[in-house]
Amino acid sequence: MATKKENKKTFYITTPIYYASGALHIGHCYTTVCCDAIARFKRMDGYDVFYLTGTDEHGQKVQEAAAAKGVKPKDFVDGLADRIKTLWTRMDISNDGFIRTTDEAHEKAIADIFTKLYEKGDIYKSEYVGKYCAPCESFWTESQLVDGKCPDCGREVKDAKEECYFFRLSKYADRVKKLLTETDFLQPDSRVKEMVNNFIDKGLSDLAVTRSSFDWGIKVPFDPKHVIYVWIDALPNYITALGYGGKTNGNFDKYWPCDMHVMAKEIVRFHSIVWPAILMALELPLPKRVYGHGWIMFDGDKMSKSKGNVVDPFILTDRYGVDSLRYYLLRAMPFGDDLSYTNESLLSTINNDIVNDLGNLVRRTLAMSKQYFDGKVTAPKTKDERDAAFAAAVDGLIEGVRADMDKPLIGKALEKIFGVIDLANKYIDANKPWELKKTGDTERLNDVMYALLEGIRVTANLLLPFLTKYPRRIFEGGLNIQVPDDFSACRFGAVKKYATGEIEPILNRLDIKKELVELEKIAAELNGKADKNKSGAAADKKPEKEDAPAAEVSIDEFFKTDLRVCKIEACEKVEKSKKLLKLTVFDGTRRRTIVSGIANAYAPDELVGKNAALVYNLKPAKLCGIVSEGMLLCSSGADDVPRLIEPLGEAGDKIC
Ligand code: ME8
């Protein structure tokens, strides 16, 4: 840890630069809040931190999104960059820099980098023949495809042939492989295997780095019909933001190489293979660490702008506050793995951890301190062994949290802090201050209150990088001491005297059922608006013939659908829906909830005990706020009312 101000160690951390093609969602918030917590932690731990985020504003997707709105690309990205900055202000993001790829200095530096690499022979002109994934704007060779589809997003690819410039990635393959396999450069470890097996060992081909099919981008300075494509334009943002290739302000020498690039797994390839190779070609030092976290999933699918399954952080923070959303993202997500987002999990995390554990500890302690001592509590005259275990847990916290943050295992760090909050709540119940008051044991009562205030102070101090509002209020209005800007007083006994006040609760307990209904209503309103915006009449138009045969599928494709017999065990109407019933079915191994549009054909009781044909491996989907874990096959007659197909056999039997 750096201690002397004039001799601070530096720490440079980055998020990806997000595409300025639509509103950001809680997936983007996740990366940005994680980096923010790490940046704030490192600043408080004595480092001179530079935290960079920004926007990726060139490319076909942006050009198309602007055209769809009928505005010029630059006006379009200006509006989105403002909106993104507003979101980061809302989320209390403490970034030191915000780079836009349309910044003049960045554009000039990229053109120079391109020329330099060309002159060096690491970029050359040729013709691309292969496969192209339009949504990812990526070229692929046949061998890189997975099941004939784009290995990044799984969508269809098409044949492509185009004259373009290539970056000589193949030249750096051996050095990159060594970097990945012989150092801790890429984390978590599982990503190393993915990169080596899926990309490096399959052979690194040179990378097409220009396009001529659109023109919204930085032109190749010596061949302007070509536009420098996203990765050569975007990845060097991490150095151009520090002044590389432009007017130097000392930041490049001070902060480069970067300590940690953070992103989700789908762009780890670019950060751990392409970016080091570009830096090798530029003969620059390599970043120290690339961390690829998991995805926030929604209804079994990656939350993403293009899939429209996004959750709006403005709405969530309006309703529950910034601390709640920051806490949920930092705590709930297993860093490295995916997180399945549900409104229920958000609301119950808020209620359990924020309102109950933290909120109640602070409320109860401050109220008792006021009531018993008019807020005036002092350090014990003599040490009491009964408090030794609690004091040791408080004392040991900083080291454990620091070790987790270095990895970084942010959820684990929060788990440790909340472990001590939990201990403090148990300490209240074990020591029963109200009984000490009754029996008149004022000295012990003072010592118990002191231990609690120390516990709150140290945990609130450690929470400052994670939650940006409530811990400050704990210091300012509750403990009545200055908000610390480091961790130097994270020791039991560091403050000797208190004159406490009282503060408003962090949040009132949420009525989860009511909130779920409210969130569904808001989502339905937003979806309604989105549908209306979808190319006007087309969204409302019925297909000409709904019962036209579907396209042919092969027998192998058909057998991907796993059909099984299930038994209906319970059934009820879905409130506010005329068509839907909620069923509990037994599938041979477990019970599942299924929502099915068969209410016009059956009363709920009629169905109990019947067999049905279950699509066993269908992705869960939410209908009327209920997650349906499969689908029941039906047929409908002339009246167009769907009725269940009732197969013979036992629950779990295969249907084929
Ligand atoms: O890829 N779960 O930009 P992008 C977790 N411009 N994180 C998510 C997420 C989810 N469901 N959805 C998005 C680009 N993210 C390029 C990057 S960098 C030189 C260029 C976060 O707008 C996550 O960090 O598609 C992911 O890697 C990033 O947003 C992708 O943002």
XYZ file of C-alpha atoms and ligand atoms in Angstrom:
687
model
C 0.000 0.000 0.000
C 1.315 3.461 -0.889
C 1.307 5.728 2.136
C 3.128 8.967 1.370
C 0.998 11.338 -0.698
C 3.923 12.628 -2.747
C 5.052 9.078 -3.437
C 1.757 7.377 -4.255
C 1.588 4.242 -6.348
C -0.644 4.661 -9.375
C -3.610 2.495 -10.345
C -5.258 2.725 -13.759
C -8.583 0.951 -14.327
C -10.921 0.979 -17.337
C -14.387 -0.133 -18.424
C -15.048 -0.917 -22.078
C -16.160 2.104 -24.059
C -19.861 1.428 -24.593
C -21.490 1.675 -27.994
C -23.393 4.911 -28.351
C -26.227 3.134 -30.145
C -28.983 3.026 -27.512
C -29.758 3.450 -23.826
C -27.504 1.541 -21.428
C -28.945 -1.021 -18.996
C -27.941 -2.633 -15.725
C -25.424 -4.882 -17.527
C -23.373 -1.794 -18.409
C -23.978 -0.480 -14.898
C -22.521 -3.694 -13.517
C -19.095 -3.222 -15.146
C -19.051 0.494 -14.415
C -20.084 0.117 -10.761
C -17.541 -2.708 -10.217
C -14.747 -0.541 -11.599
C -16.027 2.359 -9.524
C -15.923 0.324 -6.316
C -12.379 -0.835 -7.134
C -11.282 2.720 -8.041
C -12.779 4.202 -4.870
C -11.269 1.430 -2.765
C -7.803 1.963 -4.232
C -8.028 5.753 -3.777
C -8.927 5.279 -0.129
C -6.149 2.728 0.170
C -3.572 5.328 -0.802
C -3.262 4.960 -4.574
C -3.280 7.698 -7.184
C -6.101 6.322 -9.346
C -7.125 7.053 -12.895
C -10.509 5.564 -13.739
C -11.538 5.725 -17.392
C -14.839 5.025 -19.119
C -16.326 6.375 -22.331
C -18.251 5.761 -25.528
C -17.545 3.936 -28.762
C -19.224 6.142 -31.315
C -18.211 5.017 -34.792
C -19.307 2.101 -36.954
C -22.161 0.676 -38.912
C -24.477 0.051 -35.966
C -24.285 3.675 -34.871
C -24.692 4.927 -38.425
C -27.789 2.748 -38.875
C -29.284 3.720 -35.510
C -28.823 7.416 -36.369
C -30.361 6.914 -39.830
C -33.368 5.170 -38.270
C -33.946 8.264 -36.153
C -33.365 10.558 -39.164
C -30.479 12.433 -37.517
C -26.816 12.941 -38.382
C -24.525 10.397 -36.681
C -22.644 13.090 -34.751
C -25.871 14.633 -33.393
C -27.083 11.145 -32.512
C -23.939 10.196 -30.563
C -23.774 13.592 -28.853
C -27.245 12.964 -27.413
C -26.367 9.436 -26.304
C -23.015 10.395 -24.782
C -24.847 13.029 -22.707
C -27.408 10.474 -21.609
C -24.647 8.012 -20.649
C -22.833 10.702 -18.648
C -26.115 11.478 -16.871
C -26.448 7.791 -16.003
C -22.943 7.710 -14.539
C -23.694 10.835 -12.504
C -26.842 9.113 -11.252
C -24.872 5.969 -10.324
C -22.219 8.081 -8.532
C -19.454 6.905 -10.828
C -16.155 8.572 -9.909
C -14.470 8.320 -13.294
C -11.468 10.567 -13.881
C -11.736 10.483 -17.652
C -14.503 10.035 -20.227
C -13.257 9.319 -23.720
C -15.357 9.510 -26.861
C -13.990 7.982 -30.047
C -15.223 11.105 -31.859
C -12.895 13.284 -29.744
C -10.600 15.113 -32.130
C -7.457 14.060 -30.262
C -8.515 10.393 -30.331
C -9.321 10.494 -34.057
C -5.950 12.018 -34.860
C -4.065 9.555 -32.641
C -5.854 6.577 -34.259
C -5.022 7.791 -37.771
C -1.371 8.112 -36.692
C -1.339 4.661 -35.050
C -2.784 3.153 -38.233
C -0.144 4.858 -40.401
C 2.637 3.816 -38.054
C 1.558 0.158 -38.150
C 1.178 0.305 -41.942
C 4.639 1.773 -42.397
C 6.045 -0.898 -40.118
C 4.409 -3.634 -42.224
C 2.067 -4.788 -39.446
C -0.932 -3.520 -41.425
C -1.250 -4.449 -45.109
C -3.921 -4.312 -47.843
C -5.555 -7.454 -49.190
C -8.960 -9.002 -49.888
C -11.185 -10.583 -47.313
C -13.061 -13.745 -48.267
C -14.988 -15.463 -45.522
C -18.026 -15.124 -43.292
C -19.427 -11.957 -41.801
C -21.649 -11.468 -38.753
C -23.478 -8.182 -39.293
C -24.686 -7.587 -35.695
C -21.133 -8.116 -34.341
C -19.535 -6.435 -37.360
C -17.025 -9.303 -37.323
C -15.379 -11.330 -40.053
C -14.795 -15.030 -39.393
C -13.092 -17.920 -41.095
C -15.031 -21.155 -41.583
C -12.988 -22.875 -38.832
C -13.809 -20.200 -36.287
C -17.581 -20.655 -36.624
C -19.412 -22.631 -33.958
C -22.110 -24.862 -35.495
C -21.831 -22.682 -38.583
C -22.792 -19.581 -36.566
C -20.968 -16.545 -35.176
C -18.821 -17.742 -32.234
C -19.478 -14.505 -30.314
C -23.259 -14.128 -30.548
C -24.472 -17.407 -32.080
C -26.298 -15.679 -34.937
C -26.292 -16.499 -38.673
C -23.301 -15.353 -40.722
C -23.202 -14.583 -44.440
C -20.570 -14.905 -47.183
C -18.411 -11.829 -47.516
C -15.745 -10.595 -49.917
C -14.202 -7.172 -49.489
C -10.971 -5.331 -50.140
C -9.587 -4.214 -46.811
C -6.569 -3.676 -44.618
C -5.361 -6.398 -42.275
C -3.515 -6.279 -39.003
C -0.799 -8.949 -38.833
C -2.214 -10.675 -35.753
C -0.696 -14.036 -36.736
C 2.805 -12.589 -36.246
C 2.104 -12.109 -32.529
C 0.317 -15.426 -31.875
C 3.202 -17.082 -30.009
C 3.898 -14.099 -27.789
C 0.192 -13.705 -26.996
C -0.133 -17.403 -26.177
C 2.794 -17.134 -23.768
C 1.256 -14.068 -22.192
C -1.998 -15.918 -21.591
C -0.593 -19.229 -20.464
C 2.534 -18.208 -18.566
C 1.373 -15.113 -16.672
C -1.663 -13.918 -14.661
C -2.545 -11.457 -17.418
C -6.038 -12.822 -18.074
C -8.477 -13.663 -15.292
C -10.423 -15.541 -14.160
C -8.475 -18.636 -15.209
C -11.468 -20.172 -16.994
C -11.202 -17.428 -19.629
C -7.628 -18.447 -20.449
C -8.786 -21.892 -21.521
C -11.566 -20.383 -23.643
C -9.134 -18.084 -25.441
C -6.432 -20.684 -26.023
C -8.768 -23.513 -27.082
C -11.290 -21.509 -29.091
C -9.025 -18.988 -30.755
C -5.258 -19.289 -30.400
C -4.954 -23.044 -30.933
C -7.337 -22.877 -33.896
C -4.820 -20.493 -35.490
C -4.869 -16.727 -35.263
C -5.593 -15.256 -38.669
C -4.740 -11.686 -39.508
C -7.533 -9.321 -38.578
C -9.498 -7.230 -41.057
C -9.294 -3.734 -39.608
C -11.034 -1.548 -42.168
C -14.430 -1.465 -43.840
C -15.588 0.256 -46.998
C -19.291 -0.594 -46.677
C -20.050 2.440 -44.481
C -18.330 5.726 -43.819
C -19.077 6.731 -40.215
C -15.599 6.353 -38.769
C -12.002 7.494 -38.942
C -10.747 7.353 -42.532
C -7.493 5.599 -43.411
C -5.330 8.708 -43.875
C -3.667 7.485 -47.087
C -6.697 5.629 -48.553
C -9.867 7.446 -47.442
C -12.426 5.113 -49.018
C -11.588 2.781 -46.139
C -12.795 3.422 -42.611
C -10.767 2.160 -39.647
C -12.902 -0.522 -38.086
C -14.036 -0.741 -34.494
C -11.247 -2.595 -32.693
C -8.323 -0.551 -34.021
C -10.423 2.548 -33.407
C -11.739 1.456 -30.002
C -9.034 -0.490 -28.137
C -6.374 2.234 -28.240
C -8.831 4.540 -26.401
C -7.103 3.224 -23.291
C -3.896 5.003 -24.321
C -5.247 7.959 -26.314
C -7.277 8.992 -23.233
C -3.948 9.380 -21.433
C -2.621 11.620 -24.178
C -0.752 8.988 -26.224
C -0.157 10.206 -29.774
C -1.304 13.721 -28.932
C -0.491 16.585 -26.651
C 1.150 15.024 -23.644
C -0.140 15.949 -20.218
C 2.072 13.468 -18.413
C -0.749 10.995 -17.880
C 0.542 8.397 -20.298
C 3.924 8.202 -18.585
C 2.261 8.285 -15.203
C -0.526 5.701 -15.607
C 0.444 3.376 -18.451
C 0.604 0.351 -18.336
C -2.964 -0.113 -17.191
C -3.500 -2.089 -13.997
C -6.881 -3.555 -14.877
C -9.091 -3.609 -17.970
C -12.553 -4.891 -16.974
C -15.219 -6.126 -19.414
C -17.725 -8.954 -19.899
C -16.698 -12.237 -21.452
C -17.892 -11.563 -25.028
C -15.104 -9.043 -25.648
C -12.338 -10.771 -23.701
C -10.971 -12.026 -27.022
C -10.323 -8.492 -28.217
C -8.805 -7.395 -24.933
C -6.632 -10.422 -24.280
C -5.506 -11.292 -27.822
C -5.935 -8.362 -30.199
C -5.080 -5.548 -27.785
C -1.787 -7.030 -26.531
C -0.816 -7.740 -30.145
C -1.493 -4.110 -31.149
C 0.594 -2.935 -28.197
C 3.379 -5.361 -29.136
C 3.313 -3.934 -32.643
C 3.473 -0.409 -31.214
C 6.295 -1.563 -28.912
C 4.455 -0.352 -25.850
C 4.226 -2.012 -22.416
C 1.293 -4.396 -21.940
C -1.563 -3.936 -19.454
C -1.074 -5.835 -16.199
C -4.462 -7.490 -16.045
C -7.574 -8.160 -18.128
C -10.633 -9.278 -16.158
C -13.579 -10.818 -17.992
C -16.690 -10.984 -15.820
C -19.917 -12.858 -16.511
C -23.196 -11.612 -17.931
C -26.359 -10.403 -16.308
C -29.003 -12.683 -17.731
C -32.695 -11.980 -18.065
C -35.164 -14.804 -18.594
C -32.278 -17.111 -19.449
C -30.832 -14.786 -22.064
C -28.029 -12.199 -21.987
C -29.452 -8.805 -21.134
C -28.743 -6.736 -24.208
C -29.853 -3.666 -26.108
C -30.361 -5.620 -29.313
C -32.582 -8.217 -27.607
C -34.740 -5.569 -25.951
C -34.725 -7.434 -22.591
C -33.142 -4.552 -20.731
C -33.759 -3.295 -17.223
C -33.661 0.471 -16.837
C -31.287 1.699 -14.093
C -32.982 5.121 -13.958
C -36.265 3.494 -12.952
C -34.660 1.207 -10.364
C -32.651 4.000 -8.751
C -35.702 6.315 -8.750
C -37.624 3.734 -6.763
C -34.970 2.177 -4.510
C -32.026 4.586 -4.468
C -28.529 4.372 -5.891
C -27.066 2.515 -2.908
C -29.569 -0.317 -3.333
C -28.806 -0.897 -7.002
C -25.047 -0.558 -6.488
C -25.211 -3.019 -3.605
C -27.277 -5.561 -5.530
C -24.956 -5.478 -8.544
C -21.795 -5.725 -6.467
C -23.031 -8.346 -4.050
C -25.318 -10.602 -6.045
C -23.107 -11.159 -9.058
C -20.556 -13.945 -8.661
C -17.600 -12.126 -10.265
C -16.645 -14.258 -13.246
C -19.950 -16.166 -13.532
C -23.348 -15.133 -14.870
C -26.148 -13.715 -12.752
C -29.773 -14.379 -13.520
C -31.515 -11.090 -12.832
C -35.029 -11.084 -11.434
C -36.952 -8.271 -9.800
C -37.602 -10.654 -6.880
C -33.884 -11.158 -6.251
C -33.248 -7.410 -6.378
C -36.080 -6.645 -3.952
C -35.279 -9.389 -1.477
C -31.567 -8.472 -1.430
C -32.544 -4.875 -0.657
C -34.918 -5.925 2.107
C -32.612 -8.514 3.704
C -29.252 -6.800 3.573
C -29.850 -3.085 3.225
C -33.058 -2.561 5.196
C -32.838 -5.374 7.762
C -29.167 -5.994 8.444
C -27.517 -2.634 7.862
C -30.497 -0.279 8.327
C -31.721 -1.912 11.529
C -28.273 -2.093 13.102
C -27.727 1.616 12.573
C -31.267 2.614 13.567
C -31.309 0.528 16.753
C -27.818 1.540 17.874
C -28.280 5.263 17.283
C -31.707 5.225 18.969
C -30.352 3.422 22.073
C -27.254 5.632 22.232
C -29.534 8.706 22.177
C -32.014 7.279 24.643
C -29.550 5.915 27.217
C -26.696 8.465 27.031
C -28.045 11.385 25.024
C -25.594 10.152 22.354
C -22.502 10.518 24.575
C -20.598 7.222 24.663
C -16.911 6.779 25.511
C -14.244 4.065 25.216
C -14.329 1.511 28.091
C -12.149 2.217 31.107
C -10.934 -1.373 31.123
C -10.969 -3.983 28.373
C -13.734 -6.536 28.795
C -12.918 -10.048 27.522
C -16.569 -10.536 26.586
C -16.053 -8.044 23.729
C -12.761 -9.510 22.502
C -14.222 -11.680 19.726
C -16.349 -8.864 18.323
C -13.450 -6.388 18.508
C -11.159 -8.872 16.745
C -13.688 -9.377 13.933
C -13.893 -5.596 13.446
C -10.092 -5.272 13.567
C -9.447 -8.032 11.074
C -11.951 -6.772 8.517
C -9.756 -4.396 6.522
C -7.152 -7.048 5.705
C -9.747 -9.544 4.475
C -11.568 -6.936 2.407
C -8.316 -5.651 0.897
C -7.297 -9.170 -0.109
C -10.667 -9.735 -1.809
C -10.546 -6.395 -3.612
C -7.104 -7.202 -5.002
C -8.388 -10.342 -6.730
C -10.963 -8.657 -7.314
C -13.755 -10.548 -5.552
C -16.086 -7.677 -4.810
C -19.058 -9.780 -3.685
C -16.813 -11.615 -1.218
C -15.502 -8.312 0.182
C -19.088 -7.179 0.784
C -19.930 -10.556 2.275
C -17.157 -10.020 4.838
C -18.363 -6.515 5.730
C -21.934 -7.751 6.079
C -20.635 -10.649 8.150
C -19.491 -8.127 10.757
C -22.793 -6.228 10.455
C -24.517 -9.526 11.186
C -22.205 -10.110 14.180
C -23.082 -6.640 15.468
C -26.806 -7.404 15.260
C -26.187 -10.642 17.143
C -24.076 -8.736 19.676
C -27.100 -6.528 20.438
C -29.305 -9.567 20.968
C -26.680 -11.288 23.155
C -25.913 -8.255 25.319
C -29.479 -6.891 25.569
C -28.705 -3.211 26.273
C -32.324 -2.639 27.408
C -31.801 -5.088 30.293
C -28.517 -3.414 31.299
C -30.515 -0.177 31.400
C -33.178 -1.819 33.577
C -30.629 -3.247 36.026
C -28.757 0.073 36.099
C -25.413 -1.363 34.901
C -24.457 1.905 33.224
C -20.779 1.128 32.799
C -21.413 -2.110 30.908
C -24.193 -0.413 28.948
C -21.721 2.300 27.840
C -19.178 -0.356 26.805
C -21.744 -2.318 24.813
C -22.936 0.818 23.018
C -19.310 1.788 22.361
C -18.523 -1.601 20.819
C -21.555 -1.241 18.561
C -20.627 2.290 17.476
C -17.103 1.117 16.697
C -18.509 -1.776 14.678
C -20.753 0.595 12.740
C -17.953 3.105 12.198
C -15.486 0.581 10.785
C -18.045 -1.167 8.563
C -19.382 2.190 7.298
C -15.800 3.269 6.583
C -15.216 0.121 4.545
C -18.562 0.500 2.784
C -17.672 3.953 1.421
C -16.257 2.622 -1.894
C -19.349 0.486 -2.508
C -22.344 2.546 -1.296
C -21.964 6.227 -1.930
C -24.844 7.768 0.052
C -25.810 6.001 3.274
C -22.336 5.372 4.804
C -21.631 9.113 4.437
C -24.860 9.898 6.281
C -23.864 7.433 9.014
C -20.699 9.491 9.571
C -22.159 12.944 9.070
C -25.465 12.755 10.929
C -25.223 9.517 12.907
C -21.721 9.172 14.366
C -21.128 12.888 14.008
C -17.569 12.533 12.779
C -15.888 13.544 9.571
C -16.288 11.168 6.651
C -12.897 9.409 6.396
C -11.043 9.576 3.108
C -8.867 6.546 3.823
C -8.882 3.339 5.872
C -6.372 4.441 8.485
C -8.951 4.377 11.299
C -10.367 0.946 10.417
C -9.388 -0.407 13.826
C -11.516 -1.169 16.849
C -10.912 1.601 19.412
C -9.560 4.238 16.992
C -12.272 6.726 18.040
C -12.496 7.271 21.783
C -15.618 9.401 22.216
C -18.954 9.681 20.493
C -21.703 12.310 20.504
C -24.155 10.588 18.194
C -27.204 11.931 16.399
C -29.990 10.209 14.480
C -30.507 9.789 10.752
C -33.349 8.922 8.397
C -33.566 5.204 7.546
C -31.727 4.106 4.414
C -35.021 2.849 2.997
C -38.319 1.611 4.391
C -38.985 -2.087 4.149
C -40.324 -2.898 0.676
C -43.633 -4.658 0.165
C -42.204 -7.120 -2.350
C -45.524 -8.298 -3.767
C -46.661 -4.736 -4.369
C -43.334 -3.708 -5.844
C -43.329 -6.665 -8.235
C -46.715 -5.608 -9.569
C -45.518 -2.005 -9.931
C -42.353 -3.047 -11.785
C -44.384 -5.265 -14.117
C -46.721 -2.360 -14.845
C -43.816 -0.068 -15.649
C -42.251 -2.730 -17.882
C -45.568 -3.249 -19.697
C -45.922 0.499 -20.289
C -42.364 0.724 -21.601
C -42.828 -2.320 -23.832
C -46.048 -0.844 -25.142
C -44.205 2.317 -26.089
C -41.375 0.326 -27.666
C -43.834 -1.696 -29.774
C -45.519 1.470 -31.015
C -42.121 2.828 -32.002
C -41.338 -0.318 -34.002
C -41.749 0.785 -37.635
C -45.322 1.938 -37.044
C -48.030 -0.175 -38.608
C -45.805 -3.193 -39.210
C -45.786 -4.073 -35.531
C -49.592 -4.224 -35.378
C -50.146 -5.951 -38.703
C -51.271 -9.583 -38.564
C -49.309 -11.993 -40.731
C -51.262 -12.748 -43.882
C -51.676 -16.430 -43.191
C -50.894 -17.590 -39.726
C -51.186 -21.298 -40.440
C -48.744 -21.431 -43.335
C -46.359 -24.389 -42.847
C -43.125 -23.487 -41.087
C -39.808 -23.918 -42.896
C -38.485 -27.502 -43.142
C -36.284 -28.802 -40.336
C -33.992 -31.818 -40.399
C -34.645 -34.794 -38.127
C -31.601 -33.734 -36.072
C -33.008 -30.257 -35.621
C -36.392 -31.710 -34.633
C -34.788 -33.959 -32.021
C -33.204 -30.970 -30.324
C -36.675 -30.469 -28.824
C -37.069 -32.713 -25.805
C -40.756 -33.685 -25.385
C -41.901 -35.537 -22.267
C -45.005 -36.598 -20.445
C -45.783 -34.538 -17.352
C -48.571 -34.770 -14.775
C -50.578 -31.708 -13.748
C -50.684 -31.469 -9.958
C -52.205 -28.031 -9.362
C -53.714 -25.269 -11.400
C -55.005 -21.742 -10.852
C -56.092 -18.734 -12.880
C -53.568 -16.001 -13.612
C -54.924 -12.761 -12.249
C -55.640 -10.101 -14.843
C -55.478 -12.572 -17.710
C -58.447 -14.151 -19.472
C -56.417 -16.736 -21.352
C -53.680 -17.860 -18.979
C -53.598 -20.587 -16.337
C -50.707 -21.211 -13.952
C -49.994 -24.930 -13.583
C -47.720 -26.959 -11.347
C -46.572 -30.043 -13.223
C -44.376 -32.987 -12.234
C -41.900 -33.838 -15.001
C -40.587 -37.117 -13.579
C -37.792 -35.504 -11.567
C -39.044 -32.142 -10.348
C -42.005 -29.788 -10.145
C -42.179 -26.862 -12.542
C -44.411 -23.866 -12.991
C -45.949 -23.576 -16.430
C -48.070 -20.725 -17.694
C -50.353 -21.866 -20.488
C -52.970 -20.076 -22.627
C -55.701 -22.698 -22.136
C -58.093 -20.912 -19.755
C -60.808 -20.743 -22.435
C -61.003 -24.529 -22.633
C -60.750 -25.604 -18.971
C -61.679 -24.667 -15.433
C -58.502 -25.001 -13.305
C -59.801 -27.956 -11.223
C -60.594 -30.007 -14.331
C -56.922 -30.233 -15.223
C -55.510 -31.666 -12.006
C -54.403 -35.291 -12.553
C -54.262 -35.039 -16.358
C -51.183 -35.926 -18.392
C -49.796 -33.290 -20.748
C -47.041 -33.088 -23.385
C -44.262 -30.888 -22.059
C -41.559 -29.117 -24.097
C -38.956 -30.120 -21.543
C -35.938 -28.095 -22.725
C -37.618 -24.794 -23.614
C -35.885 -21.678 -22.255
C -37.898 -20.260 -19.337
C -39.893 -17.135 -20.225
C -41.895 -14.672 -18.196
C -45.624 -14.395 -18.828
C -47.660 -11.904 -16.805
C -44.799 -11.684 -14.312
C -44.599 -15.477 -13.794
C -41.598 -17.451 -15.012
C -42.914 -20.319 -17.119
C -40.490 -23.238 -17.193
C -41.622 -24.935 -20.358
C -44.670 -25.212 -22.599
C -47.561 -27.671 -22.943
C -48.501 -28.853 -26.421
C -52.072 -28.169 -27.552
C -54.195 -28.513 -30.612
C -57.158 -26.349 -31.525
C -60.207 -27.253 -33.549
C -62.525 -25.115 -35.641
C -63.354 -22.952 -32.589
C -59.657 -21.932 -32.386
C -59.570 -22.738 -28.655
C -56.338 -24.520 -27.644
C -56.794 -27.849 -25.798
C -54.117 -30.005 -24.255
C -52.703 -33.003 -26.036
C -52.971 -35.756 -23.413
C -50.267 -38.434 -23.936
C -50.351 -41.862 -22.314
C -47.593 -42.982 -19.914
C -45.881 -41.775 -16.749
C -44.406 -38.385 -15.891
C -40.899 -38.189 -17.386
C -41.565 -40.616 -20.290
C -40.091 -39.369 -23.555
C -42.485 -38.463 -26.377
C -41.164 -39.148 -29.870
O -18.703 -4.166 -26.788
N -24.033 -8.332 -18.406
O -19.676 -2.112 -26.319
P -21.077 -2.542 -25.658
C -22.844 -7.829 -17.995
N -17.903 -0.879 -27.826
N -22.184 -6.828 -18.637
C -22.749 -6.309 -19.728
C -23.998 -6.782 -20.211
C -24.637 -7.843 -19.493
N -25.816 -8.345 -19.854
N -24.314 -6.078 -21.317
C -23.296 -5.175 -21.508
C -18.728 -2.923 -26.853
N -22.359 -5.312 -20.555
C -17.533 -2.202 -27.478
C -16.398 -2.225 -26.502
S -13.944 -1.599 -25.684
C -12.539 -1.097 -26.403
C -15.132 -1.596 -26.959
C -21.124 -4.510 -20.413
O -21.886 -1.302 -25.559
C -19.899 -5.406 -20.383
O -18.828 -4.705 -19.842
O -21.643 -3.693 -26.373
C -19.673 -5.642 -21.861
O -18.383 -6.150 -22.166
C -19.893 -4.250 -22.397
O -20.975 -3.739 -21.584
C -20.265 -4.239 -23.859
O -20.657 -2.951 -24.199
